[in-house]
Amino acid sequence: MGRTYLVEEGVGQYLTELSTKVKPYVTGLLIGQCSPQRDYVIRAVRTPPKEQPQEESVGPPKLASLDEEWITTHASQVSRMLPGGLLVVGVFMVATPELAKDGQNALRKLIFSVEKSLSKRRLWKLAEEEVSDRAALQICSATKKVVCRTYDVQDPKSSAKPADWKYQSALTASWLALGCTVNVNIHIPLLATSPNHDLEKNTKNGLNRWSKQIEDSVFLINGQVKDEDTELLEGQKKLRGNTQPSTQFSDVKVLTQLCQGASARSTAMVQVCSGSINLRGAVKCRAYVHNNKPKVKEAIQALKRDIINTLSDRCEILFEDLILNEGPQKRNFEREYHVLPQRLFVPVAGSSVMLSDYKFGDEAAGEIQERFVEMLDQPVQAEDIHIAEDISTVDICPVTDSPSDTQQAQLTKATLLLKLQQNMGLVVAAAVAVLASIFSFNYFSD
């Protein structure tokens, strides 16, 4: 039996409007949430038109001209604007009858390309029990016929499976929201052996280590530790039959472990560093989950991923901005102080869900409005843009006095001596143990 997709009615209206304008086809993304029982689609977003010189086409149109790189880039940009719990759950194509035959093959290729692009950016991995099916929706612009199939993105050889596509009004009117503020103070050393300009790679490595701390953290929901397998709404009144947007909000506290557990072994390592990157600030995080008996595990997982994504995305945006303004190569490694983009939230009409974006201090509201239209095909009023937090910073510090070759040699010599002393200690301890056993044997023999 195939998967069932519950789809917001507004998505159907949006796709119908696109089908009247299509020449000869249009592609886009499906945004929603996956759950063990069923999946949800709350928005459809067309691929932005690409500005390019018009060429006279010879012969009938073909899907071979599909710009895969442009579509995957759009998916990466859109994923940054989604709070926790929301993701790209599939792709769609509205096409003329002449292109219907090749539509599913093109959609299959797009699904795997989009997932590959998105997974490269993630600092987390899909759990084994998670839903890995993604939707391929094909609509005929002439007959309006809808065909929905799914592919398992974890299996490159996956074949198409049929899926149900059902519209529902006020689908997200009473979804559940979780929010938290996470204080960030991350120190990332820059190894002397690393190229000075490779700050982005070093930052990502540091964030990878930090993300594991977040994964291992304890989450208090409204001041309580809840069992992962219990329902999130257990003991609370559920809003039934509600068609007006009404958010049930849970305040979450994140308790990060300061050190490893007693059972975990740690190894100290001495490394020569040329500087460090310091990330500091307080970041606002938010996640949404469906209201069909969601488990605590689903909610916490969605919020964890939002915490990890929001910091990773900001660093990506900052480095992209630096490359645009300063160029990809920077010769002098001097102290730099940067402000990370701030997070903002924008409401969705008729929904309790809010979408997200980031802005630098000098960005005007008009630029944010343009980005929402371009990326999400959604007009936004300036008064609906809510800045969620104060600024967070990135401090890139070089070592004031770089260690000379002599100093590095001394450090290496000291490290070797330390290891030699440790080994000598083991030898002495072993010798003492052997002597003790001999004396003990002689004593009892006498």
PDB file of N, CA, C and O in Angstrom, residues 393-427:
ATOM      1  N   THR A 393      27.550  36.910  16.743  1.00  0.00           N
ATOM      2  CA  THR A 393      28.791  37.332  16.110  1.00  0.00           C
ATOM      3  C   THR A 393      29.716  36.167  15.780  1.00  0.00           C
ATOM      4  O   THR A 393      29.625  35.085  16.353  1.00  0.00           O
ATOM      5  N   VAL A 394      30.624  36.454  14.829  1.00  0.00           N
ATOM      6  CA  VAL A 394      31.725  35.540  14.490  1.00  0.00           C
ATOM      7  C   VAL A 394      33.015  36.322  14.663  1.00  0.00           C
ATOM      8  O   VAL A 394      33.196  37.372  14.051  1.00  0.00           O
ATOM      9  N   ASP A 395      33.897  35.821  15.496  1.00  0.00           N
ATOM     10  CA  ASP A 395      35.181  36.468  15.747  1.00  0.00           C
ATOM     11  C   ASP A 395      36.277  35.534  15.249  1.00  0.00           C
ATOM     12  O   ASP A 395      36.442  34.428  15.774  1.00  0.00           O
ATOM     13  N   ILE A 396      37.010  35.958  14.211  1.00  0.00           N
ATOM     14  CA  ILE A 396      38.093  35.140  13.654  1.00  0.00           C
ATOM     15  C   ILE A 396      39.403  35.716  14.150  1.00  0.00           C
ATOM     16  O   ILE A 396      39.772  36.842  13.799  1.00  0.00           O
ATOM     17  N   CYS A 397      40.108  34.971  14.999  1.00  0.00           N
ATOM     18  CA  CYS A 397      41.303  35.476  15.677  1.00  0.00           C
ATOM     19  C   CYS A 397      42.539  34.708  15.255  1.00  0.00           C
ATOM     20  O   CYS A 397      42.625  33.499  15.476  1.00  0.00           O
ATOM     21  N   PRO A 398      43.544  35.395  14.689  1.00  0.00           N
ATOM     22  CA  PRO A 398      44.826  34.722  14.458  1.00  0.00           C
ATOM     23  C   PRO A 398      45.628  34.685  15.754  1.00  0.00           C
ATOM     24  O   PRO A 398      45.400  35.471  16.667  1.00  0.00           O
ATOM     25  N   VAL A 399      46.574  33.758  15.847  1.00  0.00           N
ATOM     26  CA  VAL A 399      47.487  33.739  16.983  1.00  0.00           C
ATOM     27  C   VAL A 399      48.419  34.926  16.838  1.00  0.00           C
ATOM     28  O   VAL A 399      48.993  35.153  15.767  1.00  0.00           O
ATOM     29  N   THR A 400      48.587  35.723  17.900  1.00  0.00           N
ATOM     30  CA  THR A 400      49.378  36.950  17.793  1.00  0.00           C
ATOM     31  C   THR A 400      50.827  36.666  17.416  1.00  0.00           C
ATOM     32  O   THR A 400      51.424  37.339  16.599  1.00  0.00           O
ATOM     33  N   ASP A 401      51.403  35.653  18.030  1.00  0.00           N
ATOM     34  CA  ASP A 401      52.769  35.269  17.708  1.00  0.00           C
ATOM     35  C   ASP A 401      52.758  33.843  17.184  1.00  0.00           C
ATOM     36  O   ASP A 401      52.591  32.903  17.960  1.00  0.00           O
ATOM     37  N   SER A 402      52.934  33.699  15.878  1.00  0.00           N
ATOM     38  CA  SER A 402      52.941  32.349  15.311  1.00  0.00           C
ATOM     39  C   SER A 402      54.159  31.594  15.809  1.00  0.00           C
ATOM     40  O   SER A 402      55.265  32.142  15.832  1.00  0.00           O
ATOM     41  N   PRO A 403      54.000  30.350  16.187  1.00  0.00           N
ATOM     42  CA  PRO A 403      55.148  29.578  16.690  1.00  0.00           C
ATOM     43  C   PRO A 403      56.190  29.377  15.607  1.00  0.00           C
ATOM     44  O   PRO A 403      55.856  29.052  14.468  1.00  0.00           O
ATOM     45  N   SER A 404      57.435  29.635  15.963  1.00  0.00           N
ATOM     46  CA  SER A 404      58.532  29.451  15.012  1.00  0.00           C
ATOM     47  C   SER A 404      58.814  27.973  14.839  1.00  0.00           C
ATOM     48  O   SER A 404      58.287  27.129  15.561  1.00  0.00           O
ATOM     49  N   ASP A 405      59.709  27.668  13.874  1.00  0.00           N
ATOM     50  CA  ASP A 405      60.069  26.270  13.649  1.00  0.00           C
ATOM     51  C   ASP A 405      60.718  25.675  14.893  1.00  0.00           C
ATOM     52  O   ASP A 405      60.492  24.514  15.234  1.00  0.00           O
ATOM     53  N   THR A 406      61.539  26.525  15.591  1.00  0.00           N
ATOM     54  CA  THR A 406      62.202  26.031  16.803  1.00  0.00           C
ATOM     55  C   THR A 406      61.178  25.699  17.876  1.00  0.00           C
ATOM     56  O   THR A 406      61.259  24.662  18.548  1.00  0.00           O
ATOM     57  N   GLN A 407      60.166  26.616  18.041  1.00  0.00           N
ATOM     58  CA  GLN A 407      59.132  26.385  19.044  1.00  0.00           C
ATOM     59  C   GLN A 407      58.338  25.119  18.733  1.00  0.00           C
ATOM     60  O   GLN A 407      57.993  24.345  19.626  1.00  0.00           O
ATOM     61  N   GLN A 408      58.011  24.945  17.429  1.00  0.00           N
ATOM     62  CA  GLN A 408      57.253  23.768  17.036  1.00  0.00           C
ATOM     63  C   GLN A 408      58.071  22.495  17.286  1.00  0.00           C
ATOM     64  O   GLN A 408      57.542  21.477  17.714  1.00  0.00           O
ATOM     65  N   ALA A 409      59.395  22.591  17.022  1.00  0.00           N
ATOM     66  CA  ALA A 409      60.262  21.439  17.272  1.00  0.00           C
ATOM     67  C   ALA A 409      60.298  21.115  18.762  1.00  0.00           C
ATOM     68  O   ALA A 409      60.261  19.956  19.165  1.00  0.00           O
ATOM     69  N   GLN A 410      60.371  22.201  19.607  1.00  0.00           N
ATOM     70  CA  GLN A 410      60.371  21.995  21.051  1.00  0.00           C
ATOM     71  C   GLN A 410      59.072  21.360  21.514  1.00  0.00           C
ATOM     72  O   GLN A 410      59.066  20.488  22.382  1.00  0.00           O
ATOM     73  N   LEU A 411      57.947  21.833  20.907  1.00  0.00           N
ATOM     74  CA  LEU A 411      56.645  21.285  21.275  1.00  0.00           C
ATOM     75  C   LEU A 411      56.557  19.800  20.902  1.00  0.00           C
ATOM     76  O   LEU A 411      56.068  18.980  21.670  1.00  0.00           O
ATOM     77  N   THR A 412      57.059  19.481  19.702  1.00  0.00           N
ATOM     78  CA  THR A 412      57.060  18.084  19.260  1.00  0.00           C
ATOM     79  C   THR A 412      57.924  17.228  20.183  1.00  0.00           C
ATOM     80  O   THR A 412      57.547  16.120  20.575  1.00  0.00           O
ATOM     81  N   LYS A 413      59.119  17.794  20.561  1.00  0.00           N
ATOM     82  CA  LYS A 413      60.025  17.069  21.453  1.00  0.00           C
ATOM     83  C   LYS A 413      59.364  16.842  22.815  1.00  0.00           C
ATOM     84  O   LYS A 413      59.430  15.752  23.387  1.00  0.00           O
ATOM     85  N   ALA A 414      58.674  17.891  23.322  1.00  0.00           N
ATOM     86  CA  ALA A 414      58.006  17.776  24.615  1.00  0.00           C
ATOM     87  C   ALA A 414      56.894  16.731  24.560  1.00  0.00           C
ATOM     88  O   ALA A 414      56.698  15.961  25.502  1.00  0.00           O
ATOM     89  N   THR A 415      56.173  16.696  23.436  1.00  0.00           N
ATOM     90  CA  THR A 415      55.093  15.716  23.281  1.00  0.00           C
ATOM     91  C   THR A 415      55.652  14.295  23.271  1.00  0.00           C
ATOM     92  O   THR A 415      55.103  13.390  23.896  1.00  0.00           O
ATOM     93  N   LEU A 416      56.803  14.113  22.560  1.00  0.00           N
ATOM     94  CA  LEU A 416      57.427  12.786  22.504  1.00  0.00           C
ATOM     95  C   LEU A 416      57.922  12.356  23.882  1.00  0.00           C
ATOM     96  O   LEU A 416      57.785  11.194  24.282  1.00  0.00           O
ATOM     97  N   LEU A 417      58.511  13.320  24.622  1.00  0.00           N
ATOM     98  CA  LEU A 417      58.980  13.006  25.968  1.00  0.00           C
ATOM     99  C   LEU A 417      57.830  12.607  26.879  1.00  0.00           C
ATOM    100  O   LEU A 417      57.944  11.695  27.688  1.00  0.00           O
ATOM    101  N   LEU A 418      56.702  13.338  26.708  1.00  0.00           N
ATOM    102  CA  LEU A 418      55.528  13.031  27.513  1.00  0.00           C
ATOM    103  C   LEU A 418      55.040  11.611  27.227  1.00  0.00           C
ATOM    104  O   LEU A 418      54.731  10.849  28.145  1.00  0.00           O
ATOM    105  N   LYS A 419      55.007  11.251  25.935  1.00  0.00           N
ATOM    106  CA  LYS A 419      54.579   9.900  25.572  1.00  0.00           C
ATOM    107  C   LYS A 419      55.560   8.855  26.101  1.00  0.00           C
ATOM    108  O   LYS A 419      55.172   7.777  26.560  1.00  0.00           O
ATOM    109  N   LEU A 420      56.886   9.208  26.038  1.00  0.00           N
ATOM    110  CA  LEU A 420      57.899   8.283  26.530  1.00  0.00           C
ATOM    111  C   LEU A 420      57.740   8.056  28.022  1.00  0.00           C
ATOM    112  O   LEU A 420      57.824   6.931  28.516  1.00  0.00           O
ATOM    113  N   GLN A 421      57.468   9.176  28.749  1.00  0.00           N
ATOM    114  CA  GLN A 421      57.260   9.064  30.196  1.00  0.00           C
ATOM    115  C   GLN A 421      56.043   8.184  30.497  1.00  0.00           C
ATOM    116  O   GLN A 421      56.052   7.371  31.418  1.00  0.00           O
ATOM    117  N   GLN A 422      54.970   8.379  29.701  1.00  0.00           N
ATOM    118  CA  GLN A 422      53.767   7.575  29.901  1.00  0.00           C
ATOM    119  C   GLN A 422      54.070   6.086  29.668  1.00  0.00           C
ATOM    120  O   GLN A 422      53.639   5.213  30.430  1.00  0.00           O
ATOM    121  N   ASN A 423      54.836   5.823  28.597  1.00  0.00           N
ATOM    122  CA  ASN A 423      55.184   4.433  28.295  1.00  0.00           C
ATOM    123  C   ASN A 423      56.094   3.835  29.373  1.00  0.00           C
ATOM    124  O   ASN A 423      55.953   2.677  29.755  1.00  0.00           O
ATOM    125  N   MET A 424      57.042   4.679  29.854  1.00  0.00           N
ATOM    126  CA  MET A 424      57.924   4.213  30.925  1.00  0.00           C
ATOM    127  C   MET A 424      57.114   3.895  32.172  1.00  0.00           C
ATOM    128  O   MET A 424      57.365   2.927  32.881  1.00  0.00           O
ATOM    129  N   GLY A 425      56.101   4.732  32.410  1.00  0.00           N
ATOM    130  CA  GLY A 425      55.230   4.498  33.562  1.00  0.00           C
ATOM    131  C   GLY A 425      54.524   3.165  33.448  1.00  0.00           C
ATOM    132  O   GLY A 425      54.407   2.420  34.420  1.00  0.00           O
ATOM    133  N   LEU A 426      54.080   2.825  32.234  1.00  0.00           N
ATOM    134  CA  LEU A 426      53.415   1.536  32.015  1.00  0.00           C
ATOM    135  C   LEU A 426      54.381   0.385  32.236  1.00  0.00           C
ATOM    136  O   LEU A 426      54.040  -0.646  32.817  1.00  0.00           O
ATOM    137  N   VAL A 427      55.642   0.554  31.768  1.00  0.00           N
ATOM    138  CA  VAL A 427      56.649  -0.493  31.921  1.00  0.00           C
ATOM    139  C   VAL A 427      56.944  -0.719  33.394  1.00  0.00           C
ATOM    140  O   VAL A 427      57.011  -1.849  33.886  1.00  0.00           O
TER     141      VAL A 427
END
